[in-house]
Coordinates of C-alpha atoms in Angstrom, one line a residue:
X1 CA 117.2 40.9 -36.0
X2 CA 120.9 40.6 -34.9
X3 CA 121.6 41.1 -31.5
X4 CA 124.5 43.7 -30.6
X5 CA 126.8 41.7 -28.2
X6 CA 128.6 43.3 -26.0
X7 CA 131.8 40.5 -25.9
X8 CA 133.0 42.2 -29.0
X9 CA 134.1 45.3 -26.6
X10 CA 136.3 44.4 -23.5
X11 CA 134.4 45.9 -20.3
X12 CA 136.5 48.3 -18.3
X13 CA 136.8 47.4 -14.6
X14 CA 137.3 49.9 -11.9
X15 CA 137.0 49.7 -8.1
X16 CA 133.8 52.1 -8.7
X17 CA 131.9 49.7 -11.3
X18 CA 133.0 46.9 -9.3
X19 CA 131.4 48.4 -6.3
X20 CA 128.1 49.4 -8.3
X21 CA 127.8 45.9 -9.6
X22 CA 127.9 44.4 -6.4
X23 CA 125.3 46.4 -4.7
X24 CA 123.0 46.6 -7.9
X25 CA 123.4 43.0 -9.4
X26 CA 125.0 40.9 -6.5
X27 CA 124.7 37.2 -7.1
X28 CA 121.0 37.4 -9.1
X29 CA 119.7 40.4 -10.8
X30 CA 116.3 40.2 -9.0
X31 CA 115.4 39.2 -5.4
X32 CA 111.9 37.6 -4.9
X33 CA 110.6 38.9 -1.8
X34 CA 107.1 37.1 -1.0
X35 CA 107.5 35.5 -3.9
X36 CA 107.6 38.2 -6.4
X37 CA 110.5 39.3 -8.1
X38 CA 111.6 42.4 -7.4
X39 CA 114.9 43.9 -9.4
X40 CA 117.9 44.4 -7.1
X41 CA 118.4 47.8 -8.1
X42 CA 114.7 49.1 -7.5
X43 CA 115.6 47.9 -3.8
X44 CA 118.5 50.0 -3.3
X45 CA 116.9 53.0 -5.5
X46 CA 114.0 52.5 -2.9
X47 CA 116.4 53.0 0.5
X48 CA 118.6 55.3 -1.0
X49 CA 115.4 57.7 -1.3
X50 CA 113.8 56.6 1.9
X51 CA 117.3 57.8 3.4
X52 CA 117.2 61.5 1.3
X53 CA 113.5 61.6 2.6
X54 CA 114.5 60.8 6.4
X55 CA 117.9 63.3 6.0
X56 CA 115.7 66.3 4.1
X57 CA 113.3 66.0 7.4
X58 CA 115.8 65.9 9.9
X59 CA 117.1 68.9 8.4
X60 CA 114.0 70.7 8.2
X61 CA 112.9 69.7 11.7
X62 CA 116.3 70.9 13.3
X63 CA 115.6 74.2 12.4
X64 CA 112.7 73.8 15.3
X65 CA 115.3 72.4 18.0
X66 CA 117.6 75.3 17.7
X67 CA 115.0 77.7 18.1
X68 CA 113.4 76.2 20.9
X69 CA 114.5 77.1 24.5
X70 CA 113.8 75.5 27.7
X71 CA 113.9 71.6 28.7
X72 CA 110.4 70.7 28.2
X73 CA 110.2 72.4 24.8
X74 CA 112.8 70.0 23.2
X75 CA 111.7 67.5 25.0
X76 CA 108.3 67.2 23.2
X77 CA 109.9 68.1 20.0
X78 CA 112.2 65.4 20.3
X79 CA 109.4 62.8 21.0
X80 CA 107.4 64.4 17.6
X81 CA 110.3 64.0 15.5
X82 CA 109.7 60.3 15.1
X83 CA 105.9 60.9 14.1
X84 CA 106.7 63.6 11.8
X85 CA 109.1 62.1 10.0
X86 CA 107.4 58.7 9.6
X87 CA 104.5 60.3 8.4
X88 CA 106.4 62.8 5.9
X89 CA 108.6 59.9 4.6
X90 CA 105.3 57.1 4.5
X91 CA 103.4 59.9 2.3
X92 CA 105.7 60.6 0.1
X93 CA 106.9 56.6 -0.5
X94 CA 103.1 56.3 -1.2
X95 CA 103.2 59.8 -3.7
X96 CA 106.1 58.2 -5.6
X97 CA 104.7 54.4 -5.7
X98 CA 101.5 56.2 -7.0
X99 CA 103.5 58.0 -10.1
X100 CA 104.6 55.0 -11.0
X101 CA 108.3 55.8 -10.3
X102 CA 109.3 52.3 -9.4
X103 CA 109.6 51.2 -13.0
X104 CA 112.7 50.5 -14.7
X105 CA 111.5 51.5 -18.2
X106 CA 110.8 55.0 -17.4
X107 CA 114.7 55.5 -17.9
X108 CA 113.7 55.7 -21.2
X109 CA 112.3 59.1 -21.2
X110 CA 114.2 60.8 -17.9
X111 CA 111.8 64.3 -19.2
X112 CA 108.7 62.2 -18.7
X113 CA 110.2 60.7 -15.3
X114 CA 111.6 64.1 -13.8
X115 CA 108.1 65.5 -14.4
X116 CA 106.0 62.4 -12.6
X117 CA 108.9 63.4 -9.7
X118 CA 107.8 66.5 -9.1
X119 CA 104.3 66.4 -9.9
X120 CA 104.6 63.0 -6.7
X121 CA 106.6 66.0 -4.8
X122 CA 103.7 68.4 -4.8
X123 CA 101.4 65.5 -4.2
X124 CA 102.8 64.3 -1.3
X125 CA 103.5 67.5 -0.2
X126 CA 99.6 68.4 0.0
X127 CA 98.8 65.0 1.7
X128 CA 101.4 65.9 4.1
X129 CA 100.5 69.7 5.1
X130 CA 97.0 68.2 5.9
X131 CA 98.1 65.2 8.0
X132 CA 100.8 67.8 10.1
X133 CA 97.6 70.3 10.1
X134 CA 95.6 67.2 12.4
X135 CA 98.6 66.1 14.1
X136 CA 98.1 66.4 18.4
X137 CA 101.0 69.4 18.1
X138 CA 101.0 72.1 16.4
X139 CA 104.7 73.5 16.4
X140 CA 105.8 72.8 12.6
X141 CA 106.0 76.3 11.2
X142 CA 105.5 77.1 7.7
X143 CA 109.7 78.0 6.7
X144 CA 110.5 74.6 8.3
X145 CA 107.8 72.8 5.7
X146 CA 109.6 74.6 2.9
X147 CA 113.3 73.4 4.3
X148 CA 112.1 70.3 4.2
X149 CA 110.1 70.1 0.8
X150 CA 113.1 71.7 -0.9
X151 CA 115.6 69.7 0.2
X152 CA 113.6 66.6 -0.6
X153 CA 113.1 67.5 -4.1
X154 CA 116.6 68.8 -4.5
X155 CA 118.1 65.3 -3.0
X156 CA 115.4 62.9 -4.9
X157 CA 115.9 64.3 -8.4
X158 CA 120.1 64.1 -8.0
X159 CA 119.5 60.1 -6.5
X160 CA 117.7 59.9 -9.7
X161 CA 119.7 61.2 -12.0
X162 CA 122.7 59.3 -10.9
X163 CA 120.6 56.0 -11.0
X164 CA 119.4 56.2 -14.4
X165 CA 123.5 57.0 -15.7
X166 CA 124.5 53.9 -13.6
X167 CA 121.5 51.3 -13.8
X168 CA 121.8 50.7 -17.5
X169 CA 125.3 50.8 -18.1
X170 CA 127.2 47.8 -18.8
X171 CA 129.2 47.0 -16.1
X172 CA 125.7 46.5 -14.4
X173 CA 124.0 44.1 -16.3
X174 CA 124.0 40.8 -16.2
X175 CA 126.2 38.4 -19.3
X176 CA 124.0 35.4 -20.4
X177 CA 124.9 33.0 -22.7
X178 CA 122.2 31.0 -23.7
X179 CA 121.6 27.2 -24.8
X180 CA 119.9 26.6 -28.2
X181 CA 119.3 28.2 -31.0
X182 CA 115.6 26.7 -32.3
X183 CA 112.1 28.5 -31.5
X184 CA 112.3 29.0 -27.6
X185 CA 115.7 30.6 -28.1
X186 CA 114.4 32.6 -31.0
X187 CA 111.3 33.8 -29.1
X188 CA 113.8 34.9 -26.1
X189 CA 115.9 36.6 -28.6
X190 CA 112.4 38.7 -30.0
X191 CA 111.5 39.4 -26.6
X192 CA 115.1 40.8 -25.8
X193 CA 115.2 42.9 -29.0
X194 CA 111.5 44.4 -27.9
X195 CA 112.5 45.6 -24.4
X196 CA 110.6 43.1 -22.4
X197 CA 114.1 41.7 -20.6
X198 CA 116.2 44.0 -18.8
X199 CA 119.2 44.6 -16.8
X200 CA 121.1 41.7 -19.0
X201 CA 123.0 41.6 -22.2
X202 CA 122.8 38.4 -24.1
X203 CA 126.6 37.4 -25.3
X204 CA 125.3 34.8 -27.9
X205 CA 123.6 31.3 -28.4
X206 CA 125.5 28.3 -28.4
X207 CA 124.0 25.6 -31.0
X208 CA 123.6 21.9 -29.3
X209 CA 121.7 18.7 -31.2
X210 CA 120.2 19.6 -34.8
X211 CA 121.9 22.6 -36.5
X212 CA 119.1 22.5 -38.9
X213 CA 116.6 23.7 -36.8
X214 CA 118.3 27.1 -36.0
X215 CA 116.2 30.2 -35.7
X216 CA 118.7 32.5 -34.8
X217 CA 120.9 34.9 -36.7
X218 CA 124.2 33.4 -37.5
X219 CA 126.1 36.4 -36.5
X220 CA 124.7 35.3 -32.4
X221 CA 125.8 32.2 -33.0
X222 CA 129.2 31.3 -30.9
X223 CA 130.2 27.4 -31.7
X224 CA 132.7 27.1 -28.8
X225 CA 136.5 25.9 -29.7
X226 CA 136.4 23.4 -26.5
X227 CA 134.6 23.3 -23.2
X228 CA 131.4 25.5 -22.7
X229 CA 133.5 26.3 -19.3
X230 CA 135.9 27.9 -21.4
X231 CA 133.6 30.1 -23.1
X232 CA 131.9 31.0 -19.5
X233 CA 135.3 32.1 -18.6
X234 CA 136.4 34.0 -21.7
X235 CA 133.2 35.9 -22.4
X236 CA 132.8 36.2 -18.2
X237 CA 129.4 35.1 -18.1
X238 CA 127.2 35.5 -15.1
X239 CA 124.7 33.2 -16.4
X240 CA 123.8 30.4 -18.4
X241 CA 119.7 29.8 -19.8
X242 CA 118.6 26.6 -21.2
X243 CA 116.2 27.5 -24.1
X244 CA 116.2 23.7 -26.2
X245 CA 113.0 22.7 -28.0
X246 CA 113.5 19.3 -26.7
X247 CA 116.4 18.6 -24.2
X248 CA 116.2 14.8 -24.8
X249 CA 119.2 13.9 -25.8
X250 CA 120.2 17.2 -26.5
X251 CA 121.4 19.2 -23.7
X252 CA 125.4 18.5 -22.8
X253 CA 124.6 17.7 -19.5
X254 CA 128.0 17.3 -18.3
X255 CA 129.6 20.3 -19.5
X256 CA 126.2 22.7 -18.1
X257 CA 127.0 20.8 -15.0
X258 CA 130.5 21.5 -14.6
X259 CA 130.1 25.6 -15.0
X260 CA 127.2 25.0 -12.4
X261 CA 129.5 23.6 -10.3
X262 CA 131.9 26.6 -10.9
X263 CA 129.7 29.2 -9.4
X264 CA 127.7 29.7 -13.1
X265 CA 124.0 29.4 -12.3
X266 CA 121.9 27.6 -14.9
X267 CA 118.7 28.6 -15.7
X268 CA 115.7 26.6 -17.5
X269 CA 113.8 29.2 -19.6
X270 CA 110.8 29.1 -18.2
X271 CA 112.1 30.1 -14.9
X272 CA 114.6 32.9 -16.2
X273 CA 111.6 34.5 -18.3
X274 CA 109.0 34.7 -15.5
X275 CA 111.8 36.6 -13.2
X276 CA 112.8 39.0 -15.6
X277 CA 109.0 40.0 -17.1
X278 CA 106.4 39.1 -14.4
X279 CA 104.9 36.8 -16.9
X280 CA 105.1 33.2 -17.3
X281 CA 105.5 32.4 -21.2
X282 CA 102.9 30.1 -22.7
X283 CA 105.2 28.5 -25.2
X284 CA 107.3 27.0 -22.8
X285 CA 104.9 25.8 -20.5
X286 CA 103.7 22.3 -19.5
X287 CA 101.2 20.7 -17.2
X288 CA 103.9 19.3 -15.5
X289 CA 105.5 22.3 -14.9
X290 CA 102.2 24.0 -13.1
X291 CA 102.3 20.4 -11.0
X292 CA 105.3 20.2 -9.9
X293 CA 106.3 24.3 -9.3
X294 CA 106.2 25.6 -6.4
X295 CA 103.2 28.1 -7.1
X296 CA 99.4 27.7 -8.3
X297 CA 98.5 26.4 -4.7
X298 CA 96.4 28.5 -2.4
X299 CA 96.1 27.8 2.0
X300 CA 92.8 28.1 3.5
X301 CA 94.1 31.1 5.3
X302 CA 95.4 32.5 2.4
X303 CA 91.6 32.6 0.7
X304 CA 90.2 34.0 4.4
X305 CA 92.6 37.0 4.7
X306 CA 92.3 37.9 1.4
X307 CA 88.4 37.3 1.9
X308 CA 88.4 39.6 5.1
X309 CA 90.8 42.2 3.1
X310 CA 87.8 42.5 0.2
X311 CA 85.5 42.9 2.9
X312 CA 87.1 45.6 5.1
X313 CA 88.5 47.8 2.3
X314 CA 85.1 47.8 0.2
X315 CA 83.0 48.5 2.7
X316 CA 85.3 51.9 3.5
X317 CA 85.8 52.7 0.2
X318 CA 81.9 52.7 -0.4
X319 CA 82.0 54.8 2.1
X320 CA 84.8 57.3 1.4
X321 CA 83.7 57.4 -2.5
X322 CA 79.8 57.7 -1.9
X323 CA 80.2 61.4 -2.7
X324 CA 82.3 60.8 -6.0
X325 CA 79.4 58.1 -6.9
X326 CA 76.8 60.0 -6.2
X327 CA 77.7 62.8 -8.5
X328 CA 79.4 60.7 -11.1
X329 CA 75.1 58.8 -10.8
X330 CA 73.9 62.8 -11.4
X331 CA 76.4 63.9 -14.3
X332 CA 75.0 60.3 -16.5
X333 CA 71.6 61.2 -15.4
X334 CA 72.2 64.7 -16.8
X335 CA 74.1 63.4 -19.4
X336 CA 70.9 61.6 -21.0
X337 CA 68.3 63.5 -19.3
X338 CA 67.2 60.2 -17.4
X339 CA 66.7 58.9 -20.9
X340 CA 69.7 56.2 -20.3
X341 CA 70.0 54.5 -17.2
X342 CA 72.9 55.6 -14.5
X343 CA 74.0 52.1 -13.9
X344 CA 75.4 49.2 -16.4
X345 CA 75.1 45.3 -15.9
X346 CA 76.6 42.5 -18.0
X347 CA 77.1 38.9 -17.7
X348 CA 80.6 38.3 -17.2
X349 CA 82.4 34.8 -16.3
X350 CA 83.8 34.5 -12.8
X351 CA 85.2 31.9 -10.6
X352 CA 84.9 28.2 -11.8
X353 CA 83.4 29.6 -14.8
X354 CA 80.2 30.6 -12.9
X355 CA 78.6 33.9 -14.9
X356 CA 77.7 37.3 -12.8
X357 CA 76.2 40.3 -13.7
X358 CA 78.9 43.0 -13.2
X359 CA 78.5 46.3 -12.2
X360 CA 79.2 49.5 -13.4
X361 CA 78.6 53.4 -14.0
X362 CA 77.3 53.1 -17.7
X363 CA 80.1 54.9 -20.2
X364 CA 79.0 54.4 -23.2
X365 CA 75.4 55.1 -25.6
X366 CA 72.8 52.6 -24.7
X367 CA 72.4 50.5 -27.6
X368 CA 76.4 50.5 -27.6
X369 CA 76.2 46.5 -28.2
X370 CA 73.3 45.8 -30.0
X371 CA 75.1 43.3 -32.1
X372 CA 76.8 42.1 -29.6
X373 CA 79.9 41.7 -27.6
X374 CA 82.9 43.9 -28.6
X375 CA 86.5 45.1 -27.3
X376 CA 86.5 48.6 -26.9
X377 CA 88.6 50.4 -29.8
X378 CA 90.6 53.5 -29.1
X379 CA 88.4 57.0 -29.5
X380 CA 85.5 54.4 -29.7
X381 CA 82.3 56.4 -31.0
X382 CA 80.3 55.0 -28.6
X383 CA 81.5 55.9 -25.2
X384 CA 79.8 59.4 -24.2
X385 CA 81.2 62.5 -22.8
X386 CA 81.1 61.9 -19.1
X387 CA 81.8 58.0 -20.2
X388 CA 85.2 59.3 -21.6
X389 CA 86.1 60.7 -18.5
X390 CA 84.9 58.4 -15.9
X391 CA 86.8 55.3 -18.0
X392 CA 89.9 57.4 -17.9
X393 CA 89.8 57.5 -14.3
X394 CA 88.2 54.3 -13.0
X395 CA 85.5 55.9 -11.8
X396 CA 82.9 53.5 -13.8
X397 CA 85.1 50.7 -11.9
X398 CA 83.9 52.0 -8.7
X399 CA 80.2 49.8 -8.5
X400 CA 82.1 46.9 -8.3
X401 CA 82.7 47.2 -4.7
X402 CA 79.0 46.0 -4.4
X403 CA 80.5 42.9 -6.3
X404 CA 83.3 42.4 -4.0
X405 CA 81.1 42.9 -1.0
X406 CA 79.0 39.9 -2.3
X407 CA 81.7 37.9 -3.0
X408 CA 81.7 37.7 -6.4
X409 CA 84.7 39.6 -7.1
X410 CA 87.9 40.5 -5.2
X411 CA 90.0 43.8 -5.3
X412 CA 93.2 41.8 -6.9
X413 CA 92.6 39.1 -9.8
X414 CA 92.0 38.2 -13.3
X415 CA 89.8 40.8 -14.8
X416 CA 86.3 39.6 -15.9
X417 CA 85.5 38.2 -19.7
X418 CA 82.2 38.6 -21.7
X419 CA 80.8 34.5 -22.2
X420 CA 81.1 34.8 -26.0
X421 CA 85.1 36.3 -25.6
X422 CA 85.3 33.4 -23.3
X423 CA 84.5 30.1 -25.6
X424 CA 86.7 31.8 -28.3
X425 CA 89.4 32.4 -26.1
X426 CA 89.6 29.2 -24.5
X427 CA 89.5 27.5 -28.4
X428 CA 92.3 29.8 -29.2
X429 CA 94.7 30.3 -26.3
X430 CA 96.4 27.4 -24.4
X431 CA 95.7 27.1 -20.1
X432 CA 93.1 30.2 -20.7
X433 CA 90.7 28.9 -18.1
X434 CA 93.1 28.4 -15.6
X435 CA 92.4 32.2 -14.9
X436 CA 89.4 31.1 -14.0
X437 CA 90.3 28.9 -10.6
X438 CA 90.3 32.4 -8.7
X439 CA 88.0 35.2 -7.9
X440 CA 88.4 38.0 -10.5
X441 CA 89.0 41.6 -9.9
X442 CA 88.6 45.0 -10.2
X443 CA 92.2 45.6 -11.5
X444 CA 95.2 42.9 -11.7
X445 CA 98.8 42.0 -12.9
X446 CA 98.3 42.1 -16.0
X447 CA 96.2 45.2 -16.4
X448 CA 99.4 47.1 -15.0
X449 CA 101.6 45.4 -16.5
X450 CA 100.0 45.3 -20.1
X451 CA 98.0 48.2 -22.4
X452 CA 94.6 47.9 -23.0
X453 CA 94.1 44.5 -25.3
X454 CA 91.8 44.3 -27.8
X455 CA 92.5 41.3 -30.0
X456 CA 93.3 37.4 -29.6
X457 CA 97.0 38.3 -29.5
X458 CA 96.3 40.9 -26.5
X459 CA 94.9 38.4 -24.7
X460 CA 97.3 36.1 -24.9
X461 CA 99.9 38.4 -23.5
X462 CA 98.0 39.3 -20.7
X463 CA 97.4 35.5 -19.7
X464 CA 100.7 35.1 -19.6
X465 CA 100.5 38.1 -16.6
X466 CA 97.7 36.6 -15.0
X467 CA 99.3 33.2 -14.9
X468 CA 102.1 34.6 -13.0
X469 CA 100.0 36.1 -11.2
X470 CA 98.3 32.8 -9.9
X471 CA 101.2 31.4 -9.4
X472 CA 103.0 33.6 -7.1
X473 CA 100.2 35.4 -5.8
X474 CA 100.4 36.8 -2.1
X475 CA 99.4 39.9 0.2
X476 CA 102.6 41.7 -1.2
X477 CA 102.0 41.2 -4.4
X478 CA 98.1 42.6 -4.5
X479 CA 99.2 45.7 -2.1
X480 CA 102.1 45.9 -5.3
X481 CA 99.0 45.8 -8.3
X482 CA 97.3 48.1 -5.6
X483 CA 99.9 50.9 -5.6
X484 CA 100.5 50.2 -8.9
X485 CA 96.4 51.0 -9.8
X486 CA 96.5 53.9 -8.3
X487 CA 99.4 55.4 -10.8
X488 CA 97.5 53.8 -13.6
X489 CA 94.5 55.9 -12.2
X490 CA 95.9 59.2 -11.5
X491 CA 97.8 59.4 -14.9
X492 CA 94.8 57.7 -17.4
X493 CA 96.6 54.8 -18.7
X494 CA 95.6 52.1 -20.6
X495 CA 91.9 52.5 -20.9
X496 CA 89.6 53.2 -23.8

């Protein structure tokens, strides 16, 4: 599949593209905050609305201070603004993090996104009314709640309108020219052509070492006149990606050095596809490059906080979700007329390979696997009616907070394989039981990050998730799979 380059049309350069590029791309498209990579223009989409949310409440609440009279009055309403407002502006982060609004690809369908805004409006709203109902004061009246909801909705759907017209348009996104034109280069170019990669436009691929190995379309092909430099310059590229099948003796070393040494960073493959998909890709990777990155190492204290994290938030969420469990036990019972029973164990394979027997609120027909292990298909004939629904939500997930409590699972990993999907996977799929070195979990990177995966192929892709997710993981990233579950929850994705 040709690419569509952009070099053939001259970009247009204004002080307000030029002012939009800077803030959105900067010197890297992506930052890497605890080391995860967060895209540059999710950042500033993130303050912008944290500022309309702060502005909409100070509104709102100013409404209050010029009806109230007397010293003392505005005196405690001044010292409530603070608490109102964080907890107004917290909730509704929280509502919009939980639709799953922080996600570059829902530009592609702005209907689909404008609803998930308002329906994260409402929801935060509610959250809010109830916290302000059991705040120590009681002086928010109900036209100042209104104000305030209003405004918020009126100011968060026009910040994202105008960041959806400006956060795919070209001046934004990043020029590569890449190096190599064999399989790596090919895969990148498949990959680009899918929508995995975003925020760049690739300008071509510049063929080093054996032109009879080339995998790419001739018409992406750019032989340069001269110097690579040159080519930097004329197509104005922002950044150069190493993708050879074997840089012995291949790779102009000189030449990559010199537009290094101009300001043109130079990325190795490896590196450029884990920052711009939150995967690491299995064709490009070597022992060596696991030994000598600077991930897939773990502290002590690392393993104790996240230890005493499983710990605290289990035992509270047993608690808070006893009622949802206990009537989720009575509907199966009911279900089956006690035939069946409520709960479901299997052996699964969990740290170091050690099996468990996992937990969980039975979903489907009793016999379901009687000849065995099986991936779940989609409108699978053996899931029952309440099983439909409680796999939809998560709810059948919920038992395995007994699992975390006894250590056997955390809240953030890997999820859990069946033994026989195991030995076959390990036979078929490259550095599969690395994902094994870590506690698994209830959810994980690669089950937001990836559909439901039924087949050798599916699980390949969602290794490539986990293994970034062993490399690089950290506090911020599980609280970010957290938030993330919860939109996956509230809006039934991905399960069968």
């Amino acid at each position: 599949m040709a690419l569509n380059l952009p070099y053939a049309n001259p970009r247009r350069f204004g002080f307000t593209a030029n002012l939009l590029a800077f803030l959105a791309k900067g010197t890297t498209y992506m930052l890497r905050l605890f080391r995860h990579y967060v895209p540059r223009s999710l950042m500033w989409l993130g303050a912008g609305e944290i500022l309309v949310l702060m502005s909409s409440c100070y509104i709102a609440l100013s409404i209050v201070l010029e009806n109230q009279n007397g010293n003392q009055a505005h005196s405690e309403t001044l010292s409530s603004l603070m608490m109102y407002t964080f907890i107004f502006v917290g909730v509704m982060v929280f509502s919009l993090f939980a639709s799953g609004l922080y996600q570059l690809r829902l530009a592609d369908n702005l209907r689909s996104t404008m609803l998930r805004l308002i329906v994260s409006i409402l929801i935060g709203g509610l959250l809010t009314v109830v916290l302000f109902a059991l705040a120590p004061t009681n002086w928010i009246a109900p036209n100042v709640i209104v104000v305030c909801f209003a405004t918020a909705l009126t100011g968060l759907v026009g910040t994202r309108l105008v960041f959806y017209s400006v956060c795919d348009a070209s001046t934004l996104r990043r020029q590569v020219l890449v190096i190599g034109t064999g399989n790596r280069a090919a895969q990148l170019a498949k990959d680009f052509n899918h929508g995995l990669i975003r925020g760049i436009d690739i300008c071509g691929f510049v063929p080093v070492g054996d032109h009879n190995n080339q995998r790419i379309n001739k018409n992406d092909i750019i032989i340069p006149e001269g110097e690579i430099l040159s080519l930097v310059a004329r197509l104005k590229i922002d950044e150069i990606v190493i993708a050879l099948d074997d840089h012995r003796g291949n790779l102009p070393a000189e030449q990559i050095l010199e537009c290094k040494m101009c300001g043109t960073p130079v990325t190795e493959l490896l590196d450029f596809f884990e920052r711009h998909t939150g995967a690491i890709s299995l064709e490009s990777l070597k022992p060596s490059s696991m030994i000598f990155s600077d991930g897939f190492s773990r502290a002590a204290m690392g393993n104790w906080r996240k230890r005493t994290f499983d710990l605290l938030a289990s035992t509270l969420l047993l608690i808070f979700a006893l009622p949802i469990m206990l009537f989720t036990a009575a509907a199966i019972w009911l279900e089956s007329w006690g035939r069946d029973p409520v709960f479901y164990r299997q052996t699964r394979v969990g740290k170091h390979g050690q099996p468990f027997q996992i937990l969980k609120f039975r979903s489907m027909h009793r016999c379901a696997e009687s000849n065995g292990a099986q991936w779940a298909a989609a409108n699978d004939s053996r899931v029952t009616f309440v099983g439909q629904f409680i796999r939809q939500t998560r709810i059948d997930e919920l038992p395995q907070l007994l699992n975390i409590f006894r250590g056997e699972m955390s809240f953030v990993g890997p999820r859990p394989e069946h033994p026989e999907f195991v030995e076959n996977l390990k036979e078929s799929i490259p550095f599969y039981d690395i994902r094994h070195k870590t506690l698994p979990g209830i959810t994980g990177w690669a089950q937001v990050c990836y559909p439901y995966g039924a087949s050798i192929d599916d699980a390949r892709r969602k290794l490539q998730y986990d293994l970034y997710y062993m490399k690089n993981r950290s506090l911020f990233l599980d609280l970010t799979i957290l938030f993330q579950t919860t939109h996956v929850c509230l809006w039934c994705q991905g399960a069968r």
